[in-house]
Coordinates of C-alpha atoms in Angstrom, one line a residue:
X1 CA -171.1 49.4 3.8
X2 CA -170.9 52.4 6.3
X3 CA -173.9 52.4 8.8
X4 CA -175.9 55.5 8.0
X5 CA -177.1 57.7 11.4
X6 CA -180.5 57.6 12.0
X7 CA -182.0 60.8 10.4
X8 CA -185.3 62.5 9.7
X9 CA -188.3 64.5 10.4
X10 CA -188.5 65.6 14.2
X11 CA -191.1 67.9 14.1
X12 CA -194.1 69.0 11.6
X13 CA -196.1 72.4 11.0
X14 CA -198.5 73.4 9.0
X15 CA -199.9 76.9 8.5
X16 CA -202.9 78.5 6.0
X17 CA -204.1 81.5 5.2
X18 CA -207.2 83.3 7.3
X19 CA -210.1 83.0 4.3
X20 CA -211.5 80.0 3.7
X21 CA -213.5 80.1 0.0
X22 CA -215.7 77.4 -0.4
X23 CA -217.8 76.3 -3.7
X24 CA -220.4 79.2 -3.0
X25 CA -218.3 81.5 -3.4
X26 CA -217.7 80.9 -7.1
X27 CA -221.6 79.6 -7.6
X28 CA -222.3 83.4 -6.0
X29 CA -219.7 85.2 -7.6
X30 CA -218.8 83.7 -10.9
X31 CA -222.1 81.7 -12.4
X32 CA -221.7 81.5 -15.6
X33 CA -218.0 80.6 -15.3
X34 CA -219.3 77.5 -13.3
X35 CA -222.3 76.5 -15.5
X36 CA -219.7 76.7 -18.7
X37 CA -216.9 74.9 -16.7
X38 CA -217.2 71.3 -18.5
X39 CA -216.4 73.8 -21.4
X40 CA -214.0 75.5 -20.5
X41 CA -210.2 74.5 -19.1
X42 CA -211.6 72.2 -16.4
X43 CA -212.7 69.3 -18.5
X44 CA -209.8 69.6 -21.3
X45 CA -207.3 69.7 -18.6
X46 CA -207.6 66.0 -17.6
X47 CA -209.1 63.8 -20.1
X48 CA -207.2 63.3 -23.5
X49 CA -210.2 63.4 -26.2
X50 CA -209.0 59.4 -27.3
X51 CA -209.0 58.2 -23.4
X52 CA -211.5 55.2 -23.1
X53 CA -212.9 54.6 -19.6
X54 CA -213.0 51.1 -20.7
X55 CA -209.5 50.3 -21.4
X56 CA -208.2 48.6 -18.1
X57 CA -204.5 50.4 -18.7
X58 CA -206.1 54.0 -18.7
X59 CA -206.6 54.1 -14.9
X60 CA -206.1 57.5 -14.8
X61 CA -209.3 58.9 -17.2
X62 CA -211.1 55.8 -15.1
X63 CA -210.9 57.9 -12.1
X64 CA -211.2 61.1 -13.3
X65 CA -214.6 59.9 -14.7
X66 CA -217.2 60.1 -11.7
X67 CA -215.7 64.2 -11.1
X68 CA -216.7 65.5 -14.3
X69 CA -220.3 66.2 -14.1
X70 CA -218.8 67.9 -10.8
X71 CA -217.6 71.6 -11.8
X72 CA -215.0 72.0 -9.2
X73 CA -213.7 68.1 -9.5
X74 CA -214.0 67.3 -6.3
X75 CA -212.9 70.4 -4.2
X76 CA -215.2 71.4 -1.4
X77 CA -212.6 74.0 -0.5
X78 CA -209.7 75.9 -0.7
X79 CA -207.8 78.7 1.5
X80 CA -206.7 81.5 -0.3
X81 CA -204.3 84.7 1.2
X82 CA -205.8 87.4 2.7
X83 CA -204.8 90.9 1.1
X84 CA -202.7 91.5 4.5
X85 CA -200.8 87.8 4.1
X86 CA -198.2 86.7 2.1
X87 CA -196.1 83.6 1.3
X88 CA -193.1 84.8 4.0
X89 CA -196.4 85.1 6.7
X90 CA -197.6 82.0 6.1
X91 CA -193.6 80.5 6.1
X92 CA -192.7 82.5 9.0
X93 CA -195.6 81.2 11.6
X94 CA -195.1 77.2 10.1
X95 CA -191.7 78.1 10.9
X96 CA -191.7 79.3 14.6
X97 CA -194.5 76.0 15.1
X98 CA -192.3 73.9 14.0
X99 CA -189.6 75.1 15.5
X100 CA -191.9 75.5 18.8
X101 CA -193.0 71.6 18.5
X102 CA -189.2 70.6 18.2
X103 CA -188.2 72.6 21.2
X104 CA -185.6 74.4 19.2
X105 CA -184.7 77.9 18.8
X106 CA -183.4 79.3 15.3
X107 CA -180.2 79.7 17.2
X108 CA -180.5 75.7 17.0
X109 CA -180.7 75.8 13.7
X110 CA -177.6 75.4 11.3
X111 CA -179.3 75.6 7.6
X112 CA -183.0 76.2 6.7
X113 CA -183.9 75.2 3.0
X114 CA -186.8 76.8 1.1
X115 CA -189.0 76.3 -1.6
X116 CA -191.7 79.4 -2.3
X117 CA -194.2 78.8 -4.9
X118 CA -194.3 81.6 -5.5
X119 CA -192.8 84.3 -3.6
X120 CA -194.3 88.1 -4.2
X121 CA -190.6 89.3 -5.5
X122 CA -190.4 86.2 -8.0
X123 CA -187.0 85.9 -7.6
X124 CA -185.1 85.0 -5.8
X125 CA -187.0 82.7 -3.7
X126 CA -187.7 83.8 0.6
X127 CA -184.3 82.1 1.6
X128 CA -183.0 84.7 2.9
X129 CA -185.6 86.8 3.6
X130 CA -187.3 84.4 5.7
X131 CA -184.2 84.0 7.7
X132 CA -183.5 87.8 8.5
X133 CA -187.1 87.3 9.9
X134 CA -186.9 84.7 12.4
X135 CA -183.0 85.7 13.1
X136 CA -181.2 82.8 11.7
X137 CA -177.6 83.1 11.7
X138 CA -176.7 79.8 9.4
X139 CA -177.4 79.5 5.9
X140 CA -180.4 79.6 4.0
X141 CA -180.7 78.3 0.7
X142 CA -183.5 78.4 -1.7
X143 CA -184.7 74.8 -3.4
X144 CA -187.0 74.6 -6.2
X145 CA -188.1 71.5 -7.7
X146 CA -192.1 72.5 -8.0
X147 CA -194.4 69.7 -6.4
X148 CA -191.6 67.7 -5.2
X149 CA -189.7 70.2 -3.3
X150 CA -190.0 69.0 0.0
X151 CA -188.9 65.7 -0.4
X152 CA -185.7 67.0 -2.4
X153 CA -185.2 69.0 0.7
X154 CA -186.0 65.8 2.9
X155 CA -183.5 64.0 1.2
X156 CA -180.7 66.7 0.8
X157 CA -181.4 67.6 4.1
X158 CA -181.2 64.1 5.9
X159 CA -177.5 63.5 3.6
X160 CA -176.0 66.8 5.0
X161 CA -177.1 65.4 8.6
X162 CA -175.6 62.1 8.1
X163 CA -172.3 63.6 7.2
X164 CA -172.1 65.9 10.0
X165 CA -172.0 69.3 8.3
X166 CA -174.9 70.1 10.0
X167 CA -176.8 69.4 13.2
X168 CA -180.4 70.5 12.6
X169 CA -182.3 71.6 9.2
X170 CA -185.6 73.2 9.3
X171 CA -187.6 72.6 5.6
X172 CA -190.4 75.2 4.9
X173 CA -192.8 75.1 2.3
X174 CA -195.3 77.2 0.8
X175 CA -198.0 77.8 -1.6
X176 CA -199.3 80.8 -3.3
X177 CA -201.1 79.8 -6.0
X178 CA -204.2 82.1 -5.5
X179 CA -202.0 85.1 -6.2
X180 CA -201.5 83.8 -9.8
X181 CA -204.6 82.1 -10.7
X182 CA -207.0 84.1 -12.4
X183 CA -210.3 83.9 -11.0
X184 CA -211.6 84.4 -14.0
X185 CA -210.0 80.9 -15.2
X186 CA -211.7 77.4 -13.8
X187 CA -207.8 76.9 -12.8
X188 CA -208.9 78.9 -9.6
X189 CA -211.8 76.3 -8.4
X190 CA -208.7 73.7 -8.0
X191 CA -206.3 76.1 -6.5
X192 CA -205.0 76.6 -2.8
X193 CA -202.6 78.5 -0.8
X194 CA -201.0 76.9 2.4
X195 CA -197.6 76.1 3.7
X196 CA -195.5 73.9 5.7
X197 CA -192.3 73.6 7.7
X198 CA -190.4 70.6 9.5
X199 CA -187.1 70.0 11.6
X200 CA -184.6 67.3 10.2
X201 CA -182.0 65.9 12.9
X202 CA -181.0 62.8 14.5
X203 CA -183.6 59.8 15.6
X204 CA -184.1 57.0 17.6
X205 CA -182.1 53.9 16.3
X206 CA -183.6 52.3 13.3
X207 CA -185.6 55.1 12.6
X208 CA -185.7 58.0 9.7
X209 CA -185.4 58.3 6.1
X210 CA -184.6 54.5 4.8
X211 CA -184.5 54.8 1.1
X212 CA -185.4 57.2 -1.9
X213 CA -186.0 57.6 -5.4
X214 CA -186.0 60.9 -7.6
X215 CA -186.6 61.3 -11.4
X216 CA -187.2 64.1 -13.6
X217 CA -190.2 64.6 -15.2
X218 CA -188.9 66.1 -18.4
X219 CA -191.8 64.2 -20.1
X220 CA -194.3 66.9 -18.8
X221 CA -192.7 69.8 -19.1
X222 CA -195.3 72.5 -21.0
X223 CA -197.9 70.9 -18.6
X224 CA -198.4 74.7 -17.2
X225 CA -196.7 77.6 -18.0
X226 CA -196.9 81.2 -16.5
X227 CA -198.3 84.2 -18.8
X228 CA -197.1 87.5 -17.8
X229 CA -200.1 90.5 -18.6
X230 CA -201.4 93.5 -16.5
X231 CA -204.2 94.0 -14.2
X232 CA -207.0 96.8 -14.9
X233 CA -204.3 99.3 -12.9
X234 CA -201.7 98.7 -15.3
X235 CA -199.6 96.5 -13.4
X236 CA -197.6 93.2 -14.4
X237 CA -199.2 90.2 -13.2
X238 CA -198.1 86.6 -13.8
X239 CA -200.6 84.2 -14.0
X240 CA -200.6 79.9 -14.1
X241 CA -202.1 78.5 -17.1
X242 CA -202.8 74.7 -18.4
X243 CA -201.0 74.0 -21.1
X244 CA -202.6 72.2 -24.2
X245 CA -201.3 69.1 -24.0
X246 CA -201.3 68.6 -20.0
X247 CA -204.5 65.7 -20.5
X248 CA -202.2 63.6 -22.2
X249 CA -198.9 64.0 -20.3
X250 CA -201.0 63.0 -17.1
X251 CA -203.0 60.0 -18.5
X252 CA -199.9 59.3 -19.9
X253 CA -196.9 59.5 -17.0
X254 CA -199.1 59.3 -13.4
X255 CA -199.3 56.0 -13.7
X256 CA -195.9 55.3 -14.9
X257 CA -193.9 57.6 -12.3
X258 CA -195.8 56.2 -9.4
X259 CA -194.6 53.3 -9.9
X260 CA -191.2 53.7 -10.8
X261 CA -190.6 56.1 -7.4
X262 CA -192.6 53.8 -5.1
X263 CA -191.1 50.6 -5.9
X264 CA -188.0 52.4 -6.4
X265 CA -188.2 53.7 -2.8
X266 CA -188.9 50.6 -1.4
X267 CA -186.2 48.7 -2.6
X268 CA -183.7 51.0 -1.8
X269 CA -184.7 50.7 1.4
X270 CA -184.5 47.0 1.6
X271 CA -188.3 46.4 2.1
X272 CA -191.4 44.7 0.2
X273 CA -194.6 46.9 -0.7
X274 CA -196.7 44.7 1.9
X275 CA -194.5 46.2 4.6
X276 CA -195.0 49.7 4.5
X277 CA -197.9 50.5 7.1
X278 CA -199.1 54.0 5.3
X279 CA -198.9 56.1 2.4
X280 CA -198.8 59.8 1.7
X281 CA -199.4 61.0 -1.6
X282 CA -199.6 64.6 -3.1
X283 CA -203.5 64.9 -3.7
X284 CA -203.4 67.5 -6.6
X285 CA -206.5 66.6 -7.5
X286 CA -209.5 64.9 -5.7
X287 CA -209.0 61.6 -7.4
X288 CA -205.2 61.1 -7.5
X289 CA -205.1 59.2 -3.9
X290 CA -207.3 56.9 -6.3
X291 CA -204.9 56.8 -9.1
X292 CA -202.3 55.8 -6.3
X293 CA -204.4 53.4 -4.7
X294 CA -204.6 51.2 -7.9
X295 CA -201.0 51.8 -9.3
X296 CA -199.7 49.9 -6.3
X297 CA -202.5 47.5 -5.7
X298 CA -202.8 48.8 -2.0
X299 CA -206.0 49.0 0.0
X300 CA -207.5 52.5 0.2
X301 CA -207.2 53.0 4.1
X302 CA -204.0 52.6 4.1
X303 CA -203.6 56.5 2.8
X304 CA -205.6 59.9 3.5
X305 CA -206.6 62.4 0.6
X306 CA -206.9 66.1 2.0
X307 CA -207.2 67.9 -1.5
X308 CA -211.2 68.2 -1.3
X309 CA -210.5 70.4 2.1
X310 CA -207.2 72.4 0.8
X311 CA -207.5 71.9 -3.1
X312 CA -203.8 71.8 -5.3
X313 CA -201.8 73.2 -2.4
X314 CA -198.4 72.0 -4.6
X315 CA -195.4 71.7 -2.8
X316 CA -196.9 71.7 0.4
X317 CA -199.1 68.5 0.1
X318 CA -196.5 65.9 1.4
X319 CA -196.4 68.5 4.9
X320 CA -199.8 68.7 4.7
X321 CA -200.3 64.8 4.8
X322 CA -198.3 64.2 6.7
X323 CA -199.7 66.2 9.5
X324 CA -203.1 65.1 9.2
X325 CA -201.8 61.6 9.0
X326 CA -200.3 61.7 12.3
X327 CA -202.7 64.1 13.6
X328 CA -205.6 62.0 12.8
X329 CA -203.3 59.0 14.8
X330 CA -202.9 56.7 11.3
X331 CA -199.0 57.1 11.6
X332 CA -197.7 55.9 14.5
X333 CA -193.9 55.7 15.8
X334 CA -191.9 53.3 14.0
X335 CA -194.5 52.9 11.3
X336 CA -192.8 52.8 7.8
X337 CA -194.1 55.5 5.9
X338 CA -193.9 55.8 2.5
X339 CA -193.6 59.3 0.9
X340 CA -195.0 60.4 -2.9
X341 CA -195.2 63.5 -4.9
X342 CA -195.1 64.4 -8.8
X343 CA -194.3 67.6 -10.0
X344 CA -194.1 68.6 -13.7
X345 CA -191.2 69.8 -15.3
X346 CA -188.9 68.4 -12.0
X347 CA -189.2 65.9 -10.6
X348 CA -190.7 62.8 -9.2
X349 CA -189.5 61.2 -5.8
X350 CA -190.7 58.3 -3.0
X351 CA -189.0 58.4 0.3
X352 CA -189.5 55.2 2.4
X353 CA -188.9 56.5 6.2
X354 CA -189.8 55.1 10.0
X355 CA -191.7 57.6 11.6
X356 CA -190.0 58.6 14.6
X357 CA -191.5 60.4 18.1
X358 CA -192.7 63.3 15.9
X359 CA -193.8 66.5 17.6
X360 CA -196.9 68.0 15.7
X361 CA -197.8 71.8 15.5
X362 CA -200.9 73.5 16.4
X363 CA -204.3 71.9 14.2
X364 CA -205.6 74.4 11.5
X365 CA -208.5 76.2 11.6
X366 CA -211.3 73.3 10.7
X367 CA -213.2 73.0 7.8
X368 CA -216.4 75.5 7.4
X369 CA -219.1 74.0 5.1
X370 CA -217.6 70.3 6.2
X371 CA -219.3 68.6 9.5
X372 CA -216.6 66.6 11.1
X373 CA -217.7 63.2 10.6
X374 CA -217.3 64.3 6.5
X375 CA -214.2 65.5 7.2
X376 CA -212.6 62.3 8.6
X377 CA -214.6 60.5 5.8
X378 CA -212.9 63.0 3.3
X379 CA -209.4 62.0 4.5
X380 CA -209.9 58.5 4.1
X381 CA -209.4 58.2 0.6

């Protein structure tokens, strides 16, 4: 068997929008929408009408449980775009960080891959229009594969790496989903915008991406759908809705696809669960670090859960977490790190790596209803 180079992430950026919204603003602005929210979408979105807290196997509904006299689940807050920001701003500055904390230029750069969810045009994705911005002269290719997007980049990018057909690969991320929520829908207290960028290219010996495991999540798709209508101006809109039978896909899958990527992850790379020193997960909601946490049987501080300060920021979660992670000093070099997200209709995918000497952008703006010792409570689990 051909000894792979040692390849992955070099650098990490994150970048969100300027307004911060915090629970207020809906208590202010929208009352009756929160004092009908167990009503409404919120609590039909998560808990199948047959789930029993007491059955031991339902570990899903069992977490979801202590959020629901809670209107916004567990969010305390969420960045949203300002009218003067879009999803290429907030791509193009986590792009120059990145590239900043990697000392690279774009000239340095021999393919950038993209995921926009969503971008203003809808099609096609900020690919290119990205890389006319920040001058790139290699290729740039859109990838879309919803809440698991950046670790099919990871892993497309680390393979073309390997192989030599490229040098360096810069990832970027984003999400947009204020843009398409309706405020008047309880979708909006869980939704975030934010995005995310990071440099792929050779490491240390021993160190990078070690094993991986993708699989399609066909058994969700209708989960969420987008309605096309038209503002009070006339104009087409698109907006993201939950889909009637999205309770039951998640009690029904989480658990299941956790475990099949994890374990599948860490056995392609030759390791034992016990081994792996941390663990990012995608945090669409306040409680799925929790979910996680007893899937694998791990011990909660061995993970962080950012959703109550960013709320469902999609695709760029695993960026996200991984920032704070290292930021917050809980991933060290050569810790093995193990990587989750779950995004319906797509896919599913774990990614065991060793974190290298990673260089970390600029911290976001900090939390403005949250005193700092809540915050680091808040990303414990």
């Amino acid at each position: 068997m051909a000894i792979l180079e040692p390849v992955g992430i070099r650098a990490v950026s994150v970048n969100f929008p300027s307004i911060t919204r915090t629970n207020n603003y809906y208590r202010e602005n929208f009352p009756e929408m929160v004092a009908k929210a167990e009503q409404k979408t919120l609590a039909k979105l998560f808990v199948p009408d047959n789930a029993t807290v007491d059955n031991n196997d339902d570990i899903w509904s069992q977490e979801v449980t202590p959020y629901m006299s809670d209107p916004f689940r567990g969010t305390v807050e969420r960045r949203v775009l300002a009218p003067d920001e879009t999803s290429l701003s907030l791509e193009y500055r986590a792009a120059l960080d990145a590239l900043e904390a990697a000392k690279l230029s774009p000239e340095d750069i021999d393919l950038m891959l993209v995921t926009s969810l969503f971008p203003e045009q809808i099609t096609p994705g900020n690919a290119a229009f990205l890389a006319g911005k920040l001058g790139l002269q290699g290729a740039a290719w859109n990838v879309e594969s919803t809440c698991t997007s950046a670790l099919v980049s990871l892993q497309t990018a680390c393979s073309l790496v390997q192989t030599g057909q490229y040098r360096n690969v810069l990832v970027v991320v984003s999400t947009t989903y204020s843009r398409y929520t309706d405020e008047n829908d309880t979708l909006a207290f869980l939704s975030g915008d934010g995005a995310g960028a990071f440099v792929v290219g050779k490491l240390k010996p021993n160190q990078g991406i070690l094993g991986t495991k993708i699989a399609n999540t066909s058994a969700t798709c209708g989960a969420f759908y987008n309605e096309f209508t038209t503002d009070e101006h006339g104009n087409v809109k698109m907006f993201i809705r939950g889909g009637k039978g999205a309770s039951k896909m998640f009690n029904e899958t989480t658990v299941k696809f956790i475990r099949l990527c994890c374990h599948g992850a860490i056995a392609d790379a030759g390791l034992t669960l016990d081994q792996i020193n941390f663990f990012v997960f995608n945090t669409p909601s306040a409680w799925y670090s929790r979910v996680c946490i007893r899937a694998l049987g791990i011990e909660p501080e061995l993970t962080i859960n950012i959703n109550p300060l960013y709320a469902n920021i999609g695709p760029t979660f695993p960026v996200a977490n991984l920032y704070h992670a290292a930021h917050a000093g809980k991933i060290r070099e050569n810790d093995l790190v193990l990587v989750y997200t779950m995004g319906s209709s797509s896919n599913a995918g774990g990614c065991v790596m060793r974190w290298g000497d990673v260089a970390l952008g600029p911290a976001p703006a900090p939390s403005v209803s949250l005193s700092q010792q809540e915050d680091r409570i808040l990303l414990r689990h």
